[in-house]
Amino acid sequence: MSSSPIQSDFILPADLFAPEAIPPSSSNFDDAIKAAMASVPKWHEVGNGEFPFKPVRLDCATDIHIPSRQPGRCITCRLLRPQTTENTVNGVFVHIHGGSWPMGNAGDQGHWLQGIADTAGLINVSVGYRLAPEHPGPAGDEDCFDVAEWLVLHARDRFHADLAFIGGESAGGASQPADRAVPPLPRERRDQELPALGGLILLFGCHDLGSTPSQIHHRSAMTDGKGYAKELELSNLYRPGVFGDAWKNPRISPLYADFESCRNADGRSTRLPPALFIVGIKDFLLDDTIFMSAKWQMAVGGVSAAVSKTAAAPIARIKLLLQNQDEIIKAGRLSRKYDGILDRFTRTIKAEGVLALWRSNGVNVIRYFPTQALNFAFRDTFKSIFAFKKDRDGYLKWMACNLASGGLGGATSLLFVYSLDYAWTRLANVAKAAKGTGERQFTGLFDVYKKTLATDGITGLYRGFGPSVLGIVAYRGLYFGI
């Protein structure tokens, strides 16, 4: 049996990135900000708290002190509650302010956060994390992590609501590396059932401190005539002594985190929460957001695949039953042919119930994950054996290497997972006995294995393997080769 590639829902409409897509109001607002910024002293001239503007102080804001991992020290956070007449609290939102790590404070986004509190019914906790250069990283990251962990454990007792969202902008949008997006529970609390994080809200986050192309182009434009750009010093203030590939440490640049390690043991779910990525098309952190959102989509792709296969399961089963109805009639498990797809749906639901449309879907989902993993693993193994390089051996040999590696990888992986494919097909083709006894030929996956091994031996599980190999060699060869 062959399968078609999963279609991603990660789409970048090209028209959104065209200059004419920017509304005049946005362009005017951007120009006004640039003019205002040009008229104030630079951050390296006046220091934090004065650049670019003094923090906003709201009368409704209060401070909360959350314990740090350091004994005797607390992290001061700004607390904003809903001020509407209902005062409904739906959850807690942890906000991590921007400022490129040496600048900003928990009161910078007071009006915006109060709007979120009133509109969404969220209690906002803005983290007053330690700033560079007095406190270089990972000091600030640890403060953000400690606040989130404390709220995971204590928000319900303190605010009668659970931690729902974590978010921030710029530097604050990069303070949650993928492998720390959901703080781990202390050992003594890991047996408790706590609600999952609702999601991350990351606005123009800096996910690669080693510089993405959009960062590099922006810095070139910001460099003055003397070749001097203070923007280059911000990262070094946050992480002094870090050079070259050291910036790719996932604890520094979240883009390089091992997203696969976030997948749960079942392989079908991930502990990564949903994430909303927001960025302007002229933002110098545009590439950071594009790259990170793509990685996030890939990390949860296994879950998407399981959902997509489950959604399409009724169609897949109906297709198999229509293709094999003659054999099913000969076996005495079907009284007459189907009159089409609608008749098949109607008769299946009437005889077996709605859930029968998803019969064998569990096996289909299970077989997907090892199939994909083995395809890529064996493809890379064969590719390293051939070891053709386009620039050294020429395009034709390199292309032949890709075709052969993909085809052999698919054939080898099929050797390991074909029995699951066989079992899925047999279960999907099972219909209740035509005489109304309600009996089935197979009751489940293990019953297929048991009965097939008893009657035909191990070779029975590989019935039809030859044609399947030919199909997968052609499919995977072209899939990876072109």
Short mmCIF file of C-alpha atoms in Angstrom, two decimals:
data_model
loop_
_atom_site.label_atom_id
_atom_site.label_comp_id
_atom_site.label_asym_id
_atom_site.label_seq_id
_atom_site.Cartn_x
_atom_site.Cartn_y
_atom_site.Cartn_z
CA MET A 1 0.00 0.00 0.00
CA SER A 2 1.35 3.43 -0.85
CA SER A 3 0.50 6.71 0.82
CA SER A 4 0.57 10.34 -0.22
CA PRO A 5 2.70 12.96 1.53
CA ILE A 6 1.11 14.95 4.33
CA GLN A 7 0.17 18.48 3.28
CA SER A 8 1.48 21.08 5.74
CA ASP A 9 -0.71 23.90 7.00
CA PHE A 10 2.35 26.15 7.25
CA ILE A 11 1.72 28.55 4.37
CA LEU A 12 3.45 31.84 3.53
CA PRO A 13 1.25 33.83 1.10
CA ALA A 14 3.69 35.77 -1.08
CA ASP A 15 1.33 38.71 -1.53
CA LEU A 16 1.50 39.50 2.19
CA PHE A 17 5.22 40.25 1.87
CA ALA A 18 4.88 42.68 -1.03
CA PRO A 19 5.62 46.35 -0.20
CA GLU A 20 2.20 47.39 -1.46
CA ALA A 21 0.60 45.12 1.16
CA ILE A 22 1.63 47.57 3.90
CA PRO A 23 -1.29 49.92 4.68
CA PRO A 24 -0.44 53.64 4.54
CA SER A 25 -1.47 53.99 8.18
CA SER A 26 1.16 51.42 9.17
CA SER A 27 3.85 53.13 7.11
CA ASN A 28 3.00 56.50 8.65
CA PHE A 29 3.05 55.02 12.14
CA ASP A 30 6.43 53.41 11.46
CA ASP A 31 7.85 56.71 10.20
CA ALA A 32 6.56 58.50 13.30
CA ILE A 33 8.26 55.99 15.59
CA LYS A 34 11.55 56.32 13.72
CA ALA A 35 11.38 60.11 13.99
CA ALA A 36 10.64 59.92 17.71
CA MET A 37 13.48 57.49 18.30
CA ALA A 38 15.92 59.66 16.35
CA SER A 39 15.24 62.61 18.64
CA VAL A 40 16.01 60.87 21.94
CA PRO A 41 19.42 59.92 23.37
CA LYS A 42 20.72 56.44 22.56
CA TRP A 43 20.58 53.68 25.16
CA HIS A 44 24.36 53.52 25.56
CA GLU A 45 24.41 57.24 26.37
CA VAL A 46 21.83 57.41 29.15
CA GLY A 47 21.38 53.85 30.43
CA ASN A 48 18.40 51.64 31.21
CA GLY A 49 15.21 53.24 32.50
CA GLU A 50 15.68 56.37 30.40
CA PHE A 51 15.68 54.90 26.89
CA PRO A 52 13.58 55.34 24.94
CA PHE A 53 10.89 56.49 27.37
CA LYS A 54 10.27 56.14 31.06
CA PRO A 55 8.06 53.19 32.10
CA VAL A 56 4.31 53.60 32.39
CA ARG A 57 2.88 53.57 35.89
CA LEU A 58 -0.76 52.52 36.25
CA ASP A 59 -2.66 53.17 39.48
CA CYS A 60 -4.30 49.74 39.24
CA ALA A 61 -0.94 47.94 39.04
CA THR A 62 0.57 46.25 42.08
CA ASP A 63 3.79 44.37 42.69
CA ILE A 64 4.08 40.70 43.54
CA HIS A 65 7.24 39.02 44.79
CA ILE A 66 7.85 35.47 43.57
CA PRO A 67 10.58 33.26 45.08
CA SER A 68 13.74 32.75 43.05
CA ARG A 69 15.83 29.59 42.88
CA GLN A 70 18.39 31.57 44.87
CA PRO A 71 17.70 31.31 48.63
CA GLY A 72 16.43 34.53 50.19
CA ARG A 73 15.86 36.31 46.85
CA CYS A 74 12.55 37.19 45.20
CA ILE A 75 11.65 38.32 41.69
CA THR A 76 9.52 41.46 41.59
CA CYS A 77 6.72 41.26 39.02
CA ARG A 78 4.04 43.76 37.99
CA LEU A 79 0.49 42.48 38.53
CA LEU A 80 -2.51 43.72 36.54
CA ARG A 81 -6.03 42.41 37.20
CA PRO A 82 -9.17 42.80 35.05
CA GLN A 83 -10.84 46.14 35.84
CA THR A 84 -14.17 45.44 34.16
CA THR A 85 -17.45 45.27 36.05
CA GLU A 86 -17.57 41.47 35.71
CA ASN A 87 -13.99 40.99 36.98
CA THR A 88 -14.07 37.51 35.46
CA VAL A 89 -10.71 35.73 35.65
CA ASN A 90 -10.11 33.07 32.99
CA GLY A 91 -6.43 32.46 33.63
CA VAL A 92 -2.98 33.93 34.23
CA PHE A 93 -0.77 35.42 31.51
CA VAL A 94 2.98 35.70 32.12
CA HIS A 95 4.47 38.60 30.17
CA ILE A 96 8.21 38.89 29.48
CA HIS A 97 9.14 42.38 28.34
CA GLY A 98 11.51 43.20 25.51
CA GLY A 99 14.51 45.49 25.51
CA SER A 100 17.35 43.45 24.02
CA TRP A 101 18.26 42.21 27.55
CA PRO A 102 19.97 45.39 28.88
CA MET A 103 16.81 47.56 28.70
CA GLY A 104 13.14 47.64 29.62
CA ASN A 105 11.21 46.70 32.74
CA ALA A 106 7.99 45.07 33.89
CA GLY A 107 6.03 48.33 33.57
CA ASP A 108 6.83 49.06 29.93
CA GLN A 109 3.64 47.58 28.44
CA GLY A 110 1.17 48.60 31.14
CA HIS A 111 -1.62 49.95 28.93
CA TRP A 112 -1.38 47.05 26.47
CA LEU A 113 -1.39 44.43 29.23
CA GLN A 114 -4.29 46.10 31.01
CA GLY A 115 -6.22 45.92 27.75
CA ILE A 116 -5.53 42.17 27.58
CA ALA A 117 -6.59 41.78 31.21
CA ASP A 118 -9.90 43.57 30.63
CA THR A 119 -10.68 41.99 27.25
CA ALA A 120 -9.63 38.38 27.89
CA GLY A 121 -10.16 38.21 31.64
CA LEU A 122 -6.53 37.33 32.27
CA ILE A 123 -4.43 38.29 35.27
CA ASN A 124 -1.16 39.64 33.88
CA VAL A 125 2.12 38.94 35.64
CA SER A 126 4.93 40.91 33.97
CA VAL A 127 8.33 39.58 35.03
CA GLY A 128 10.93 42.03 36.35
CA TYR A 129 13.83 39.82 35.36
CA ARG A 130 17.48 40.76 35.92
CA LEU A 131 19.09 42.77 33.13
CA ALA A 132 22.51 42.78 31.49
CA PRO A 133 25.28 43.83 31.77
CA GLU A 134 25.05 43.80 35.58
CA HIS A 135 23.40 40.39 35.38
CA PRO A 136 24.44 38.62 32.15
CA GLY A 137 22.58 35.56 30.91
CA PRO A 138 21.27 33.16 31.90
CA ALA A 139 20.27 35.22 34.96
CA GLY A 140 17.25 36.83 33.25
CA ASP A 141 16.14 33.55 31.67
CA GLU A 142 16.27 31.83 35.05
CA ASP A 143 14.03 34.50 36.57
CA CYS A 144 11.42 34.02 33.81
CA PHE A 145 11.58 30.27 34.24
CA ASP A 146 11.25 30.49 38.03
CA VAL A 147 8.18 32.74 37.77
CA ALA A 148 6.48 30.41 35.29
CA GLU A 149 7.26 27.34 37.39
CA TRP A 150 5.93 28.98 40.55
CA LEU A 151 2.71 29.93 38.78
CA VAL A 152 2.26 26.40 37.41
CA LEU A 153 2.22 25.20 41.01
CA HIS A 154 0.57 28.09 42.87
CA ALA A 155 -1.53 30.22 40.49
CA ARG A 156 -4.74 28.36 41.33
CA ASP A 157 -4.27 28.89 45.07
CA ARG A 158 -3.20 32.52 44.71
CA PHE A 159 -5.48 33.77 41.91
CA HIS A 160 -8.17 31.05 41.66
CA ALA A 161 -7.05 30.53 38.06
CA ASP A 162 -4.36 28.50 36.30
CA LEU A 163 -1.38 29.65 34.28
CA ALA A 164 -2.82 29.89 30.77
CA PHE A 165 -0.33 31.72 28.53
CA ILE A 166 3.29 32.84 28.40
CA GLY A 167 4.35 35.54 25.99
CA GLY A 168 6.54 38.49 25.24
CA GLU A 169 8.10 40.64 22.56
CA SER A 170 11.60 40.84 21.05
CA ALA A 171 14.01 39.57 23.72
CA GLY A 172 10.97 38.59 25.79
CA GLY A 173 9.65 36.58 22.87
CA ALA A 174 12.75 34.38 23.00
CA SER A 175 12.88 33.63 26.71
CA GLN A 176 11.11 30.30 26.38
CA PRO A 177 13.33 27.81 24.53
CA ALA A 178 11.34 24.92 23.10
CA ASP A 179 12.59 22.41 25.65
CA ARG A 180 11.59 24.75 28.51
CA ALA A 181 8.27 25.99 27.16
CA VAL A 182 6.45 24.12 29.91
CA PRO A 183 8.42 24.22 33.18
CA PRO A 184 9.03 20.76 34.66
CA LEU A 185 7.45 20.08 38.00
CA PRO A 186 9.56 19.54 41.10
CA ARG A 187 9.98 15.87 41.92
CA GLU A 188 7.53 15.97 44.83
CA ARG A 189 4.75 17.42 42.65
CA ARG A 190 5.11 15.38 39.47
CA ASP A 191 2.37 12.95 40.44
CA GLN A 192 -0.24 15.71 40.43
CA GLU A 193 -2.54 16.41 37.52
CA LEU A 194 -2.11 20.04 36.52
CA PRO A 195 -3.68 21.81 33.52
CA ALA A 196 -1.66 22.11 30.34
CA LEU A 197 -0.35 25.48 29.24
CA GLY A 198 -2.82 27.12 26.86
CA GLY A 199 -0.14 28.47 24.57
CA LEU A 200 2.75 30.82 23.85
CA ILE A 201 2.30 34.29 22.34
CA LEU A 202 5.60 35.36 20.78
CA LEU A 203 5.80 38.80 19.18
CA PHE A 204 8.82 39.40 16.90
CA GLY A 205 10.98 37.18 19.10
CA CYS A 206 14.76 37.00 18.77
CA HIS A 207 15.23 33.26 18.34
CA ASP A 208 18.76 33.22 16.90
CA LEU A 209 21.28 35.46 18.64
CA GLY A 210 23.88 34.42 16.11
CA SER A 211 21.96 36.55 13.57
CA THR A 212 19.50 35.56 10.87
CA PRO A 213 19.70 37.24 7.42
CA SER A 214 17.08 39.85 8.32
CA GLN A 215 19.08 40.80 11.42
CA ILE A 216 22.28 41.16 9.41
CA HIS A 217 20.66 43.37 6.77
CA HIS A 218 19.09 45.56 9.45
CA ARG A 219 22.38 46.01 11.26
CA SER A 220 24.09 46.96 8.02
CA ALA A 221 21.47 49.65 7.45
CA MET A 222 21.83 50.92 11.03
CA THR A 223 25.62 51.22 10.84
CA ASP A 224 26.76 54.86 10.67
CA GLY A 225 29.35 56.28 8.30
CA LYS A 226 32.18 55.31 10.65
CA GLY A 227 31.22 51.66 10.53
CA TYR A 228 29.99 51.71 14.12
CA ALA A 229 26.75 50.08 15.24
CA LYS A 230 25.95 49.87 18.94
CA GLU A 231 23.21 47.37 18.12
CA LEU A 232 25.94 44.76 17.70
CA GLU A 233 26.88 45.10 21.37
CA LEU A 234 23.47 44.16 22.79
CA SER A 235 23.92 40.41 22.39
CA ASN A 236 27.44 40.60 23.80
CA LEU A 237 26.14 42.39 26.89
CA TYR A 238 23.62 39.60 27.41
CA ARG A 239 26.12 36.79 26.82
CA PRO A 240 29.68 38.12 27.18
CA GLY A 241 32.41 35.85 25.92
CA VAL A 242 30.19 33.97 23.45
CA PHE A 243 31.56 33.77 19.91
CA GLY A 244 30.98 31.88 16.65
CA ASP A 245 29.07 28.61 16.85
CA ALA A 246 28.59 29.04 20.60
CA TRP A 247 25.62 31.27 19.72
CA LYS A 248 23.89 28.12 18.41
CA ASN A 249 23.58 26.71 21.92
CA PRO A 250 19.81 26.15 22.31
CA ARG A 251 19.99 27.66 25.79
CA ILE A 252 21.04 30.88 24.07
CA SER A 253 19.29 30.66 20.70
CA PRO A 254 15.98 28.74 20.99
CA LEU A 255 15.90 28.11 17.23
CA TYR A 256 18.53 25.37 17.70
CA ALA A 257 16.61 23.46 20.37
CA ASP A 258 16.03 19.74 19.87
CA PHE A 259 12.33 19.82 19.08
CA GLU A 260 12.11 16.05 18.61
CA SER A 261 13.05 15.56 22.26
CA CYS A 262 9.79 17.32 23.13
CA ARG A 263 7.78 14.45 21.65
CA ASN A 264 6.16 12.16 24.19
CA ALA A 265 6.96 8.46 24.46
CA ASP A 266 3.96 7.48 22.34
CA GLY A 267 5.41 9.41 19.40
CA ARG A 268 1.97 10.76 18.58
CA SER A 269 1.86 13.73 20.94
CA THR A 270 4.16 16.51 22.01
CA ARG A 271 4.59 18.49 25.18
CA LEU A 272 5.05 21.63 23.11
CA PRO A 273 2.06 23.92 23.65
CA PRO A 274 0.29 25.76 20.83
CA ALA A 275 2.14 28.91 19.80
CA LEU A 276 1.12 32.15 18.11
CA PHE A 277 3.94 33.89 16.23
CA ILE A 278 3.47 37.55 15.26
CA VAL A 279 5.89 39.74 13.28
CA GLY A 280 5.79 42.67 10.87
CA ILE A 281 7.05 42.09 7.34
CA LYS A 282 9.60 44.90 7.73
CA ASP A 283 10.73 43.83 11.20
CA PHE A 284 14.43 43.00 11.43
CA LEU A 285 13.44 39.84 13.36
CA LEU A 286 11.22 38.64 10.50
CA ASP A 287 13.43 35.66 9.66
CA ASP A 288 13.59 34.61 13.32
CA THR A 289 9.81 34.34 13.43
CA ILE A 290 9.51 32.60 10.05
CA PHE A 291 12.18 30.02 10.92
CA MET A 292 10.92 29.37 14.45
CA SER A 293 7.28 29.03 13.43
CA ALA A 294 8.32 26.52 10.74
CA LYS A 295 10.28 24.47 13.30
CA TRP A 296 7.32 24.58 15.68
CA GLN A 297 5.00 23.36 12.93
CA MET A 298 7.37 20.51 12.11
CA ALA A 299 7.62 19.53 15.77
CA VAL A 300 3.87 19.10 16.10
CA GLY A 301 3.58 17.55 12.63
CA GLY A 302 3.23 14.05 14.05
CA VAL A 303 0.14 15.11 15.94
CA SER A 304 -1.21 16.78 12.80
CA ALA A 305 -0.58 13.59 10.85
CA ALA A 306 -2.50 11.54 13.39
CA VAL A 307 -5.40 13.98 13.24
CA SER A 308 -5.40 14.06 9.44
CA LYS A 309 -5.34 10.28 9.14
CA THR A 310 -8.15 9.96 11.66
CA ALA A 311 -10.23 12.53 9.78
CA ALA A 312 -9.74 10.66 6.50
CA ALA A 313 -10.18 7.17 7.98
CA PRO A 314 -13.84 6.66 6.90
CA ILE A 315 -12.97 7.44 3.27
CA ALA A 316 -9.97 5.09 3.36
CA ARG A 317 -12.05 2.22 4.71
CA ILE A 318 -14.90 2.75 2.23
CA LYS A 319 -12.37 2.76 -0.60
CA LEU A 320 -10.90 -0.59 0.48
CA LEU A 321 -14.33 -2.18 0.88
CA LEU A 322 -15.40 -1.05 -2.59
CA GLN A 323 -12.16 -2.31 -4.13
CA ASN A 324 -12.46 -5.73 -2.49
CA GLN A 325 -16.22 -6.30 -2.42
CA ASP A 326 -16.08 -9.22 -4.89
CA GLU A 327 -13.73 -11.17 -2.60
CA ILE A 328 -15.83 -10.25 0.45
CA ILE A 329 -18.97 -11.61 -1.29
CA LYS A 330 -17.16 -14.86 -2.18
CA ALA A 331 -16.16 -15.22 1.47
CA GLY A 332 -19.83 -14.98 2.45
CA ARG A 333 -19.40 -11.76 4.39
CA LEU A 334 -21.41 -9.58 2.01
CA SER A 335 -24.81 -10.41 0.49
CA ARG A 336 -24.71 -8.11 -2.54
CA LYS A 337 -22.55 -5.48 -4.18
CA TYR A 338 -22.61 -1.87 -3.09
CA ASP A 339 -24.38 0.64 -5.30
CA GLY A 340 -21.70 3.26 -4.73
CA ILE A 341 -20.04 5.28 -2.01
CA LEU A 342 -23.27 6.58 -0.47
CA ASP A 343 -24.75 3.07 -0.31
CA ARG A 344 -21.57 1.80 1.35
CA PHE A 345 -21.69 4.53 4.00
CA THR A 346 -25.38 3.92 4.66
CA ARG A 347 -25.13 0.12 4.90
CA THR A 348 -22.04 0.23 7.11
CA ILE A 349 -23.60 2.65 9.58
CA LYS A 350 -26.88 0.68 9.63
CA ALA A 351 -25.19 -2.70 10.15
CA GLU A 352 -22.21 -1.78 12.34
CA GLY A 353 -22.73 1.74 13.67
CA VAL A 354 -20.95 5.03 12.98
CA LEU A 355 -17.74 4.03 14.75
CA ALA A 356 -17.26 1.21 12.25
CA LEU A 357 -16.14 3.84 9.73
CA TRP A 358 -12.98 4.26 11.84
CA ARG A 359 -12.31 0.54 12.13
CA SER A 360 -8.54 -0.15 11.87
CA ASN A 361 -7.70 3.57 12.16
CA GLY A 362 -5.63 2.92 15.28
CA VAL A 363 -3.33 0.60 13.34
CA ASN A 364 -3.10 3.13 10.51
CA VAL A 365 -2.01 5.87 12.91
CA ILE A 366 0.47 3.60 14.70
CA ARG A 367 2.17 2.53 11.48
CA TYR A 368 2.67 6.13 10.29
CA PHE A 369 5.31 7.12 12.85
CA PRO A 370 7.81 4.26 12.49
CA THR A 371 7.32 4.40 8.72
CA GLN A 372 8.32 8.07 8.53
CA ALA A 373 11.20 7.69 10.98
CA LEU A 374 12.64 4.65 9.20
CA ASN A 375 12.24 6.24 5.76
CA PHE A 376 14.43 9.16 6.71
CA ALA A 377 16.91 7.10 8.75
CA PHE A 378 17.55 4.53 6.01
CA ARG A 379 17.59 7.20 3.31
CA ASP A 380 20.40 9.02 5.12
CA THR A 381 22.25 5.74 5.70
CA PHE A 382 22.23 4.79 2.02
CA LYS A 383 23.07 8.34 1.02
CA SER A 384 26.20 8.25 3.18
CA ILE A 385 27.21 4.95 1.54
CA PHE A 386 26.96 6.39 -1.98
CA ALA A 387 28.46 9.71 -0.83
CA PHE A 388 28.06 11.52 -4.16
CA LYS A 389 28.47 15.30 -4.13
CA LYS A 390 26.91 17.56 -6.75
CA ASP A 391 29.94 19.85 -7.07
CA ARG A 392 32.44 16.97 -7.12
CA ASP A 393 30.71 14.16 -9.03
CA GLY A 394 28.29 16.08 -11.19
CA TYR A 395 24.54 16.50 -11.22
CA LEU A 396 23.62 13.12 -12.76
CA LYS A 397 25.51 11.03 -10.19
CA TRP A 398 24.19 13.18 -7.37
CA MET A 399 20.63 12.79 -8.70
CA ALA A 400 21.08 9.03 -9.07
CA CYS A 401 22.33 8.91 -5.48
CA ASN A 402 19.19 10.66 -4.25
CA LEU A 403 16.90 8.39 -6.27
CA ALA A 404 18.65 5.23 -5.11
CA SER A 405 18.88 6.36 -1.47
CA GLY A 406 15.20 7.27 -1.34
CA GLY A 407 14.08 4.07 -3.04
CA LEU A 408 16.30 1.76 -0.98
CA GLY A 409 15.37 3.61 2.20
CA GLY A 410 11.67 3.16 1.47
CA ALA A 411 12.10 -0.53 0.61
CA THR A 412 14.13 -1.23 3.75
CA SER A 413 11.67 0.57 6.02
CA LEU A 414 8.82 -1.37 4.40
CA LEU A 415 10.51 -4.60 5.50
CA PHE A 416 9.96 -3.56 9.12
CA VAL A 417 6.47 -2.05 8.95
CA TYR A 418 4.76 -4.03 6.18
CA SER A 419 3.05 -6.37 8.63
CA LEU A 420 1.27 -3.35 10.13
CA ASP A 421 0.23 -2.27 6.65
CA TYR A 422 -1.08 -5.80 5.98
CA ALA A 423 -2.97 -5.86 9.29
CA TRP A 424 -4.53 -2.45 8.63
CA THR A 425 -5.76 -3.61 5.21
CA ARG A 426 -7.24 -6.85 6.58
CA LEU A 427 -9.02 -5.05 9.42
CA ALA A 428 -10.38 -2.33 7.13
CA ASN A 429 -11.76 -5.00 4.78
CA VAL A 430 -13.62 -6.82 7.54
CA ALA A 431 -17.41 -6.58 7.37
CA LYS A 432 -19.92 -8.29 9.62
CA ALA A 433 -21.12 -11.67 8.43
CA ALA A 434 -23.80 -11.35 5.74
CA LYS A 435 -26.09 -13.78 7.57
CA GLY A 436 -26.46 -11.36 10.47
CA THR A 437 -24.55 -13.37 13.07
CA GLY A 438 -22.45 -10.32 13.88
CA GLU A 439 -19.24 -12.32 13.62
CA ARG A 440 -16.06 -10.83 12.20
CA GLN A 441 -13.09 -12.55 10.67
CA PHE A 442 -10.69 -10.50 12.84
CA THR A 443 -11.35 -8.74 16.13
CA GLY A 444 -8.22 -6.59 16.27
CA LEU A 445 -4.54 -6.17 15.45
CA PHE A 446 -3.27 -9.04 17.55
CA ASP A 447 -6.02 -11.31 16.26
CA VAL A 448 -4.80 -10.65 12.69
CA TYR A 449 -1.27 -11.62 13.68
CA LYS A 450 -2.41 -14.70 15.60
CA LYS A 451 -4.66 -16.15 12.89
CA THR A 452 -2.32 -15.30 10.01
CA LEU A 453 0.70 -16.87 11.72
CA ALA A 454 -1.35 -19.97 12.57
CA THR A 455 -2.51 -20.57 9.00
CA ASP A 456 0.25 -19.13 6.78
CA GLY A 457 3.25 -18.56 9.00
CA ILE A 458 5.44 -15.46 8.88
CA THR A 459 5.17 -15.30 5.09
CA GLY A 460 1.45 -14.65 5.42
CA LEU A 461 2.16 -11.26 7.01
CA TYR A 462 4.18 -10.31 3.91
CA ARG A 463 1.59 -11.31 1.31
CA GLY A 464 1.75 -8.71 -1.48
CA PHE A 465 5.15 -7.46 -0.31
CA GLY A 466 6.74 -7.61 -3.78
CA PRO A 467 4.37 -5.22 -5.57
CA SER A 468 4.43 -2.92 -2.55
CA VAL A 469 8.24 -2.76 -2.71
CA LEU A 470 8.15 -1.82 -6.38
CA GLY A 471 5.63 0.91 -5.64
CA ILE A 472 7.48 2.33 -2.65
CA VAL A 473 10.85 2.30 -4.45
CA ALA A 474 9.41 4.40 -7.26
CA TYR A 475 7.47 6.67 -4.90
CA ARG A 476 10.19 7.28 -2.30
CA GLY A 477 12.92 7.46 -4.91
CA LEU A 478 11.16 10.26 -6.76
CA TYR A 479 9.94 11.88 -3.51
CA PHE A 480 13.47 12.28 -2.13
CA GLY A 481 15.31 12.41 -5.42
CA ILE A 482 13.59 15.23 -7.26
#
